[in-house]
Coordinates of N, CA and C in Angstrom, one line a residue:
M24 N 79.5 179.1 25.1 CA 80.5 180.0 24.6 C 81.6 179.3 23.8
A25 N 81.9 178.1 24.2 CA 82.9 177.4 23.3 C 82.3 177.1 21.9
G26 N 81.0 176.8 21.8 CA 80.5 176.6 20.5 C 80.5 177.9 19.7
E27 N 80.3 179.0 20.3 CA 80.4 180.3 19.5 C 81.8 180.5 19.0
G28 N 82.8 180.2 20.0 CA 84.2 180.4 19.5 C 84.6 179.5 18.4
E29 N 84.0 178.3 18.3 CA 84.3 177.4 17.2 C 83.7 177.9 15.9
V30 N 82.5 178.6 16.0 CA 81.9 179.0 14.8 C 82.6 180.1 14.1
L31 N 83.1 181.1 14.8 CA 83.7 182.3 14.3 C 84.9 182.0 13.4
P32 N 85.9 181.2 13.8 CA 86.9 180.8 12.9 C 86.4 180.2 11.6
L33 N 85.4 179.3 11.7 CA 84.8 178.8 10.5 C 84.2 179.7 9.5
L34 N 83.6 180.8 10.1 CA 83.1 181.8 9.3 C 84.2 182.6 8.7
A35 N 85.3 182.9 9.4 CA 86.4 183.6 8.9 C 87.0 182.8 7.8
V36 N 87.2 181.5 7.9 CA 87.8 180.7 6.9 C 86.9 180.7 5.6
S37 N 85.6 180.6 5.9 CA 84.6 180.6 4.8 C 84.8 181.9 4.0
H38 N 84.8 183.0 4.7 CA 84.9 184.3 4.0 C 86.2 184.4 3.2
T39 N 87.3 183.9 3.8 CA 88.6 184.0 3.2 C 88.6 183.1 1.9
E40 N 88.0 181.9 2.1 CA 87.9 181.0 0.9 C 87.1 181.6 -0.3
R41 N 86.1 182.3 0.1 CA 85.2 182.9 -0.9 C 86.0 184.0 -1.6
H42 N 86.8 184.8 -0.8 CA 87.6 185.9 -1.4 C 88.7 185.3 -2.3
C43 N 89.3 184.2 -1.9 CA 90.3 183.6 -2.7 C 89.7 183.0 -4.0
C44 N 88.5 182.4 -4.0 CA 87.8 181.9 -5.1 C 87.6 183.0 -6.1
L45 N 87.1 184.2 -5.6 CA 86.8 185.4 -6.5 C 88.1 185.8 -7.1
A46 N 89.2 185.9 -6.3 CA 90.4 186.4 -6.8 C 91.0 185.4 -7.9
R47 N 90.9 184.1 -7.6 CA 91.4 183.2 -8.7 C 90.5 183.3 -9.9
G48 N 89.3 183.5 -9.7 CA 88.4 183.6 -10.9 C 88.7 184.8 -11.8
W49 N 88.9 185.9 -11.1 CA 89.3 187.2 -11.7 C 90.6 187.0 -12.4
R50 N 91.6 186.4 -11.8 CA 92.9 186.2 -12.5 C 92.8 185.3 -13.6
T51 N 92.0 184.3 -13.6 CA 91.7 183.4 -14.7 C 91.1 184.1 -15.9
Y52 N 90.1 185.0 -15.6 CA 89.4 185.7 -16.6 C 90.4 186.8 -17.2
H53 N 91.2 187.4 -16.4 CA 92.2 188.4 -16.8 C 93.2 187.7 -17.8
G54 N 93.6 186.5 -17.4 CA 94.6 185.8 -18.2 C 94.0 185.4 -19.6
L55 N 92.7 184.9 -19.6 CA 92.0 184.6 -20.8 C 91.8 185.8 -21.7
L56 N 91.5 187.0 -21.0 CA 91.3 188.2 -21.7 C 92.6 188.6 -22.4
L57 N 93.8 188.4 -21.8 CA 95.0 188.8 -22.5 C 95.4 187.8 -23.6
E58 N 95.1 186.5 -23.4 CA 95.5 185.5 -24.3 C 94.5 185.4 -25.5
H59 N 93.3 185.5 -25.2 CA 92.2 185.3 -26.2 C 91.2 186.4 -26.0
P60 N 91.5 187.6 -26.3 CA 90.6 188.7 -26.0 C 89.3 188.6 -26.7
L61 N 89.3 188.4 -28.1 CA 88.1 188.3 -28.8 C 87.1 187.2 -28.4
L62 N 87.7 186.0 -28.2 CA 86.9 184.8 -27.8 C 86.4 185.1 -26.4
T63 N 87.1 185.5 -25.5 CA 86.8 185.7 -24.1 C 85.6 186.7 -24.1
K64 N 85.7 187.8 -24.7 CA 84.7 188.8 -24.8 C 83.3 188.3 -25.4
S65 N 83.5 187.5 -26.4 CA 82.4 186.9 -27.1 C 81.6 185.9 -26.3
V66 N 82.3 185.1 -25.6 CA 81.7 184.1 -24.8 C 81.0 184.9 -23.6
T67 N 81.7 185.8 -23.0 CA 81.0 186.6 -21.9 C 79.8 187.3 -22.4
A68 N 79.8 187.9 -23.6 CA 78.7 188.6 -24.2 C 77.5 187.5 -24.3
S69 N 77.8 186.4 -24.8 CA 76.8 185.3 -25.0 C 76.1 184.9 -23.6
L70 N 76.9 184.7 -22.6 CA 76.5 184.4 -21.3 C 75.5 185.5 -20.7
M71 N 76.0 186.7 -20.9 CA 75.2 187.9 -20.3 C 73.9 188.0 -21.1
A72 N 74.0 187.9 -22.4 CA 72.8 188.1 -23.2 C 71.8 187.0 -22.8
A73 N 72.2 185.8 -22.7 CA 71.3 184.6 -22.3 C 70.7 184.9 -21.0
T74 N 71.5 185.4 -20.1 CA 71.1 185.7 -18.7 C 70.0 186.8 -18.7
G75 N 70.2 187.8 -19.5 CA 69.2 188.9 -19.6 C 67.9 188.4 -20.2
E76 N 68.0 187.5 -21.2 CA 66.8 187.0 -21.8 C 66.0 186.0 -20.8
F77 N 66.8 185.2 -20.0 CA 66.2 184.4 -19.0 C 65.5 185.2 -18.0
V78 N 66.1 186.2 -17.4 CA 65.5 187.1 -16.5 C 64.3 187.8 -17.0
G79 N 64.4 188.3 -18.3 CA 63.3 189.0 -18.9 C 62.1 188.1 -19.1
S80 N 62.3 186.9 -19.6 CA 61.3 185.8 -19.8 C 60.6 185.5 -18.4
Y81 N 61.4 185.5 -17.4 CA 60.8 185.1 -16.1 C 59.9 186.3 -15.6
L82 N 60.3 187.6 -15.9 CA 59.6 188.7 -15.4 C 58.3 188.8 -16.3
K83 N 58.4 188.5 -17.5 CA 57.3 188.6 -18.4 C 56.4 187.4 -18.4
K84 N 55.4 187.3 -17.5 CA 54.6 186.2 -17.3 C 53.9 185.8 -18.6
S85 N 53.6 186.7 -19.4 CA 52.9 186.3 -20.7 C 53.8 186.1 -21.9
G86 N 55.1 185.7 -21.6 CA 56.0 185.5 -22.7 C 55.8 184.2 -23.4
P87 N 56.7 183.8 -24.3 CA 56.5 182.6 -25.1 C 56.1 181.4 -24.2
G88 N 55.0 180.7 -24.6 CA 54.6 179.7 -23.6 C 55.3 178.4 -23.7
T89 N 55.6 177.9 -24.9 CA 56.1 176.6 -25.0 C 57.6 176.5 -24.7
P90 N 58.1 175.4 -24.2 CA 59.5 175.2 -23.9 C 60.3 175.4 -25.2
R91 N 59.8 175.0 -26.3 CA 60.6 175.1 -27.6 C 60.7 176.6 -28.0
E92 N 59.7 177.4 -27.7 CA 59.8 178.8 -28.0 C 60.7 179.6 -27.1
R93 N 60.7 179.2 -25.8 CA 61.5 179.8 -24.9 C 63.0 179.4 -25.2
A94 N 63.2 178.1 -25.6 CA 64.6 177.7 -25.9 C 65.1 178.5 -27.2
R95 N 64.2 178.7 -28.1 CA 64.6 179.4 -29.3 C 65.0 180.9 -29.0
R96 N 64.2 181.5 -28.1 CA 64.6 182.9 -27.7 C 65.9 182.9 -27.0
L97 N 66.1 182.0 -26.0 CA 67.3 181.9 -25.2 C 68.5 181.7 -26.1
G98 N 68.3 180.8 -27.1 CA 69.4 180.5 -28.1 C 69.7 181.7 -28.9
A99 N 68.7 182.4 -29.3 CA 68.9 183.6 -30.2 C 69.8 184.6 -29.5
F100 N 69.4 184.9 -28.2 CA 70.2 185.9 -27.4 C 71.6 185.4 -27.3
A101 N 71.8 184.1 -27.0 CA 73.1 183.5 -26.7 C 74.0 183.6 -28.0
V102 N 73.4 183.2 -29.1 CA 74.1 183.2 -30.4 C 74.4 184.7 -30.8
F103 N 73.5 185.6 -30.7 CA 73.7 187.0 -31.1 C 74.8 187.5 -30.3
G104 N 74.8 187.2 -29.0 CA 75.9 187.7 -28.1 C 77.3 187.2 -28.5
L105 N 77.3 185.9 -28.8 CA 78.6 185.3 -29.2 C 79.1 185.8 -30.5
V106 N 78.3 185.8 -31.5 CA 78.6 186.1 -32.9 C 78.7 187.5 -33.3
V107 N 77.8 188.4 -32.7 CA 77.6 189.7 -33.0 C 78.1 190.7 -31.9
N108 N 77.5 190.7 -30.8 CA 77.8 191.6 -29.7 C 79.2 191.6 -29.3
G109 N 79.7 190.5 -28.9 CA 81.1 190.4 -28.4 C 82.1 190.9 -29.4
P110 N 82.2 190.4 -30.7 CA 83.1 190.9 -31.7 C 82.8 192.4 -32.0
A111 N 81.6 192.7 -32.2 CA 81.3 194.1 -32.6 C 81.9 195.1 -31.6
F112 N 81.6 194.9 -30.3 CA 82.1 195.9 -29.3 C 83.6 195.8 -29.1
H113 N 84.1 194.6 -29.3 CA 85.6 194.4 -29.2 C 86.3 195.4 -30.1
F114 N 85.8 195.4 -31.4 CA 86.4 196.3 -32.4 C 86.0 197.7 -32.3
W115 N 84.7 197.9 -31.9 CA 84.2 199.3 -31.8 C 84.9 200.1 -30.8
Y116 N 85.1 199.5 -29.6 CA 85.7 200.3 -28.6 C 87.2 200.7 -29.0
A117 N 87.9 199.7 -29.6 CA 89.3 200.0 -30.1 C 89.2 201.1 -31.1
F118 N 88.3 201.0 -32.1 CA 88.2 202.1 -33.1 C 87.8 203.4 -32.5
L119 N 86.9 203.4 -31.5 CA 86.4 204.6 -30.9 C 87.6 205.3 -30.1
E120 N 88.5 204.4 -29.6 CA 89.6 205.0 -28.8 C 90.6 205.7 -29.9
Q121 N 90.7 205.1 -31.1 CA 91.6 205.8 -32.1 C 90.9 207.1 -32.5
L122 N 89.7 207.1 -32.7 CA 89.0 208.4 -33.0 C 89.2 209.4 -31.9
A123 N 89.1 209.0 -30.7 CA 89.2 209.9 -29.6 C 90.7 210.5 -29.5
Q124 N 91.6 209.7 -29.9 CA 93.0 210.1 -29.9 C 93.2 211.2 -30.9
R125 N 92.6 211.1 -32.1 CA 92.7 212.1 -33.1 C 91.9 213.3 -32.7
W126 N 90.8 213.1 -32.1 CA 90.0 214.3 -31.5 C 90.9 215.1 -30.5
S127 N 91.6 214.3 -29.7 CA 92.4 214.9 -28.6 C 93.5 215.8 -29.3
K128 N 94.1 215.3 -30.3 CA 95.2 216.0 -31.0 C 94.6 217.3 -31.6
L129 N 93.4 217.3 -32.1 CA 92.8 218.4 -32.7 C 92.4 219.5 -31.7
T130 N 91.9 219.0 -30.5 CA 91.4 220.0 -29.6 C 92.3 220.2 -28.4
G131 N 93.4 219.6 -28.3 CA 94.3 219.7 -27.2 C 93.8 218.9 -26.0
G132 N 93.0 217.9 -26.2 CA 92.6 217.0 -25.1 C 91.3 217.4 -24.4
H133 N 90.6 218.3 -25.0 CA 89.3 218.7 -24.4 C 88.1 217.9 -24.8
H134 N 87.3 217.6 -23.8 CA 86.0 217.0 -24.0 C 86.1 215.6 -24.7
I135 N 87.1 214.8 -24.3 CA 87.3 213.5 -24.9 C 86.2 212.6 -24.5
I136 N 85.8 212.5 -23.3 CA 84.7 211.6 -22.8 C 83.4 212.0 -23.5
L137 N 83.1 213.3 -23.6 CA 81.9 213.8 -24.2 C 81.9 213.3 -25.7
F138 N 83.1 213.5 -26.3 CA 83.2 213.1 -27.8 C 82.9 211.6 -27.9
K139 N 83.5 210.7 -27.0 CA 83.2 209.3 -27.1 C 81.7 209.0 -26.9
V140 N 81.1 209.6 -26.0 CA 79.7 209.4 -25.7 C 78.8 209.8 -26.8
I141 N 79.0 211.0 -27.4 CA 78.2 211.4 -28.5 C 78.4 210.6 -29.7
V142 N 79.6 210.2 -30.1 CA 79.9 209.3 -31.2 C 79.2 207.9 -31.0
D143 N 79.4 207.4 -29.8 CA 78.8 206.1 -29.5 C 77.3 206.1 -29.5
R144 N 76.7 207.2 -28.9 CA 75.2 207.2 -28.8 C 74.5 207.6 -30.1
L145 N 75.2 208.5 -30.9 CA 74.5 209.0 -32.1 C 74.9 208.3 -33.4
L146 N 76.1 207.9 -33.5 CA 76.5 207.1 -34.7 C 76.4 205.6 -34.6
M147 N 76.8 205.1 -33.5 CA 76.8 203.7 -33.4 C 75.4 203.1 -33.0
T148 N 74.7 203.7 -32.1 CA 73.5 203.1 -31.5 C 72.3 203.0 -32.4
P149 N 71.9 204.0 -33.2 CA 70.7 203.8 -34.0 C 70.8 202.6 -35.0
P150 N 71.9 202.5 -35.9 CA 72.0 201.4 -36.8 C 72.2 200.0 -36.1
Y151 N 73.0 200.1 -35.0 CA 73.2 198.8 -34.3 C 72.0 198.3 -33.6
L152 N 71.1 199.2 -33.1 CA 69.9 198.7 -32.6 C 69.0 198.0 -33.6
V153 N 69.0 198.5 -34.9 CA 68.3 197.8 -35.9 C 68.8 196.4 -36.1
L154 N 70.1 196.4 -36.2 CA 70.8 195.0 -36.3 C 70.4 194.1 -35.2
T155 N 70.4 194.7 -33.9 CA 70.1 193.8 -32.8 C 68.6 193.3 -32.8
L156 N 67.7 194.2 -33.0 CA 66.3 193.9 -33.0 C 65.9 192.9 -34.2
V157 N 66.5 193.1 -35.4 CA 66.2 192.3 -36.5 C 66.9 190.9 -36.3
G158 N 68.2 191.0 -35.8 CA 69.0 189.8 -35.7 C 68.4 188.8 -34.6
L159 N 68.0 189.4 -33.5 CA 67.4 188.6 -32.4 C 66.1 187.9 -32.9
R160 N 65.3 188.6 -33.6 CA 64.0 188.0 -34.1 C 64.2 187.0 -35.2
W161 N 65.1 187.4 -36.1 CA 65.4 186.5 -37.2 C 66.0 185.1 -36.7
L162 N 66.8 185.2 -35.7 CA 67.5 183.9 -35.2 C 66.4 183.0 -34.6
Q163 N 65.2 183.5 -34.3 CA 64.2 182.6 -33.8 C 63.5 181.8 -34.8
D164 N 63.2 182.3 -36.0 CA 62.5 181.5 -36.9 C 63.0 181.7 -38.4
F165 N 64.1 182.5 -38.5 CA 64.7 182.8 -39.9 C 63.7 183.3 -40.8
K166 N 62.9 184.2 -40.5 CA 61.9 184.9 -41.3 C 62.2 186.4 -41.3
L167 N 62.9 186.8 -42.3 CA 63.4 188.2 -42.3 C 62.3 189.2 -42.3
L168 N 61.2 189.0 -43.1 CA 60.2 190.0 -43.1 C 59.5 190.2 -41.7
L169 N 59.3 189.1 -41.1 CA 58.7 189.2 -39.7 C 59.6 189.9 -38.8
A170 N 60.9 189.6 -39.0 CA 61.9 190.3 -38.1 C 62.0 191.8 -38.3
L171 N 61.8 192.2 -39.6 CA 61.8 193.6 -39.9 C 60.5 194.3 -39.4
Q172 N 59.4 193.6 -39.5 CA 58.2 194.1 -39.0 C 58.2 194.3 -37.4
A173 N 58.8 193.2 -36.8 CA 58.9 193.3 -35.3 C 59.8 194.5 -34.9
C174 N 60.9 194.7 -35.7 CA 61.8 195.8 -35.3 C 61.1 197.2 -35.5
A175 N 60.3 197.3 -36.5 CA 59.6 198.5 -36.7 C 58.6 198.9 -35.6
L176 N 58.0 197.8 -35.1 CA 57.1 198.1 -34.0 C 57.6 198.6 -32.7
V177 N 58.9 198.1 -32.3 CA 59.4 198.6 -31.1 C 60.7 199.4 -31.2
Y178 N 61.1 199.8 -32.4 CA 62.3 200.5 -32.6 C 62.4 201.8 -31.8
K179 N 61.4 202.7 -32.0 CA 61.4 204.0 -31.3 C 61.5 203.9 -29.8
S180 N 60.6 203.0 -29.2 CA 60.7 202.9 -27.8 C 61.9 202.2 -27.3
A181 N 62.5 201.3 -28.1 CA 63.7 200.7 -27.7 C 64.9 201.7 -27.8
L182 N 64.9 202.6 -28.8 CA 66.0 203.5 -28.9 C 65.9 204.5 -27.8
L183 N 64.7 204.9 -27.4 CA 64.7 205.9 -26.2 C 65.2 205.2 -25.0
L184 N 64.8 204.0 -24.7 CA 65.2 203.3 -23.6 C 66.8 203.1 -23.6
N185 N 67.2 202.7 -24.8 CA 68.7 202.5 -24.9 C 69.4 203.8 -24.5
W186 N 69.0 205.0 -25.1 CA 69.7 206.2 -24.8 C 69.6 206.5 -23.3
K187 N 68.5 206.2 -22.6 CA 68.4 206.4 -21.2 C 69.4 205.5 -20.4
L188 N 69.3 204.2 -20.7 CA 70.2 203.3 -19.9 C 71.6 203.4 -20.3
W189 N 72.0 203.3 -21.6 CA 73.3 203.2 -22.0 C 74.1 204.5 -22.0
T190 N 73.5 205.6 -22.0 CA 74.2 206.9 -22.0 C 74.9 207.0 -20.6
V191 N 74.2 206.7 -19.6 CA 74.7 206.8 -18.2 C 75.8 205.7 -18.1
A192 N 75.5 204.5 -18.6 CA 76.5 203.4 -18.6 C 77.8 203.7 -19.3
Q193 N 77.7 204.3 -20.5 CA 78.9 204.7 -21.3 C 79.7 205.8 -20.7
V194 N 79.0 206.7 -20.0 CA 79.8 207.8 -19.3 C 80.6 207.2 -18.2
I195 N 80.1 206.3 -17.5 CA 80.9 205.5 -16.5 C 82.0 204.6 -17.2
N196 N 81.6 204.0 -18.2 CA 82.6 203.1 -18.9 C 83.7 203.9 -19.5
F197 N 83.5 204.9 -20.2 CA 84.6 205.7 -20.8 C 85.4 206.5 -19.7
N198 N 84.8 206.8 -18.6 CA 85.5 207.6 -17.6 C 86.4 206.7 -16.7
F199 N 85.9 205.6 -16.3 CA 86.5 204.8 -15.2 C 87.1 203.4 -15.6
V200 N 86.6 202.9 -16.7 CA 87.0 201.5 -17.1 C 88.1 201.5 -18.1
P201 N 89.2 200.7 -17.8 CA 90.2 200.5 -18.8 C 89.7 199.9 -20.1
L202 N 90.4 200.2 -21.2 CA 89.9 199.8 -22.5 C 89.6 198.2 -22.6
E203 N 90.5 197.5 -22.0 CA 90.4 196.1 -22.2 C 89.2 195.5 -21.4
Y204 N 88.7 196.3 -20.4 CA 87.5 195.7 -19.6 C 86.2 196.5 -20.1
R205 N 86.2 197.3 -21.1 CA 85.0 198.0 -21.4 C 83.9 197.1 -22.0
V206 N 84.3 196.0 -22.7 CA 83.4 195.1 -23.2 C 82.8 194.3 -22.1
L207 N 83.6 193.9 -21.1 CA 83.1 193.2 -19.9 C 82.1 194.1 -19.1
F208 N 82.4 195.3 -18.9 CA 81.4 196.2 -18.3 C 80.2 196.4 -19.1
G209 N 80.3 196.5 -20.4 CA 79.2 196.6 -21.3 C 78.3 195.3 -21.3
N210 N 79.0 194.2 -21.1 CA 78.3 192.9 -21.0 C 77.4 192.8 -19.8
L211 N 77.9 193.4 -18.7 CA 77.1 193.4 -17.5 C 75.9 194.3 -17.6
V212 N 76.1 195.5 -18.2 CA 74.9 196.3 -18.5 C 74.0 195.7 -19.5
A213 N 74.6 194.9 -20.5 CA 73.8 194.3 -21.5 C 72.9 193.2 -21.0
A214 N 73.2 192.6 -19.8 CA 72.3 191.7 -19.2 C 71.0 192.3 -18.9
V215 N 71.1 193.5 -18.3 CA 69.9 194.3 -18.0 C 69.2 194.7 -19.2
W216 N 70.0 195.2 -20.3 CA 69.4 195.6 -21.6 C 68.7 194.4 -22.3
C217 N 69.3 193.3 -22.2 CA 68.7 192.1 -22.9 C 67.4 191.7 -22.1
A218 N 67.3 191.9 -20.9 CA 66.1 191.6 -20.1 C 65.0 192.6 -20.6
I219 N 65.4 193.9 -20.8 CA 64.4 194.9 -21.3 C 63.9 194.5 -22.7
L220 N 64.9 194.1 -23.6 CA 64.5 193.7 -25.0 C 63.6 192.5 -24.9
S221 N 63.8 191.6 -24.0 CA 63.0 190.5 -23.7 C 61.5 190.9 -23.4
L222 N 61.5 191.9 -22.5 CA 60.1 192.3 -22.1 C 59.4 193.1 -23.2
L223 N 60.2 193.8 -24.1 CA 59.6 194.4 -25.2 C 59.1 193.4 -26.3
G224 N 59.5 192.2 -26.2 CA 59.1 191.2 -27.1 C 60.0 191.0 -28.3

């Protein structure tokens, strides 16, 4: 019994330490987000995109076979997240918020979330998906024609999948997530989305 009594405090301390580590990590991230919002969101986007590609490649047993090809794909997702995804959505969410405020003045505050979702899904998504598919492919070998051809092959199925996954995610994002954390939430969803893109090839 004495042994059991000694274990419980250790477990309690371990749980407390884990909680403190998570709290410190969150405070650090929040501080970086306030001081360097664009850089913090971009680095987070890069890490999440690379994570999604890694998971997708693992699930796709018939994916690129050589270590060099896998490294190129991983690098493409990481670079695209850093240079394109992070900055793009940092500015897009701020712009969308301004549009929503104007819409609110015109309509008396009605259907703001619906407005954001429709604008995001119908105006932003179709062209941005082209940029994503072409950009990710181009970053692997810098051959634009091949990138455009690869985009054409998967665009329709990718767009339908995007609307299914991201519409629900954006309803949650616009309803419950503060503006400064929307890119972070999007990055978490993007890890799943990047895994899907990896599976699509």
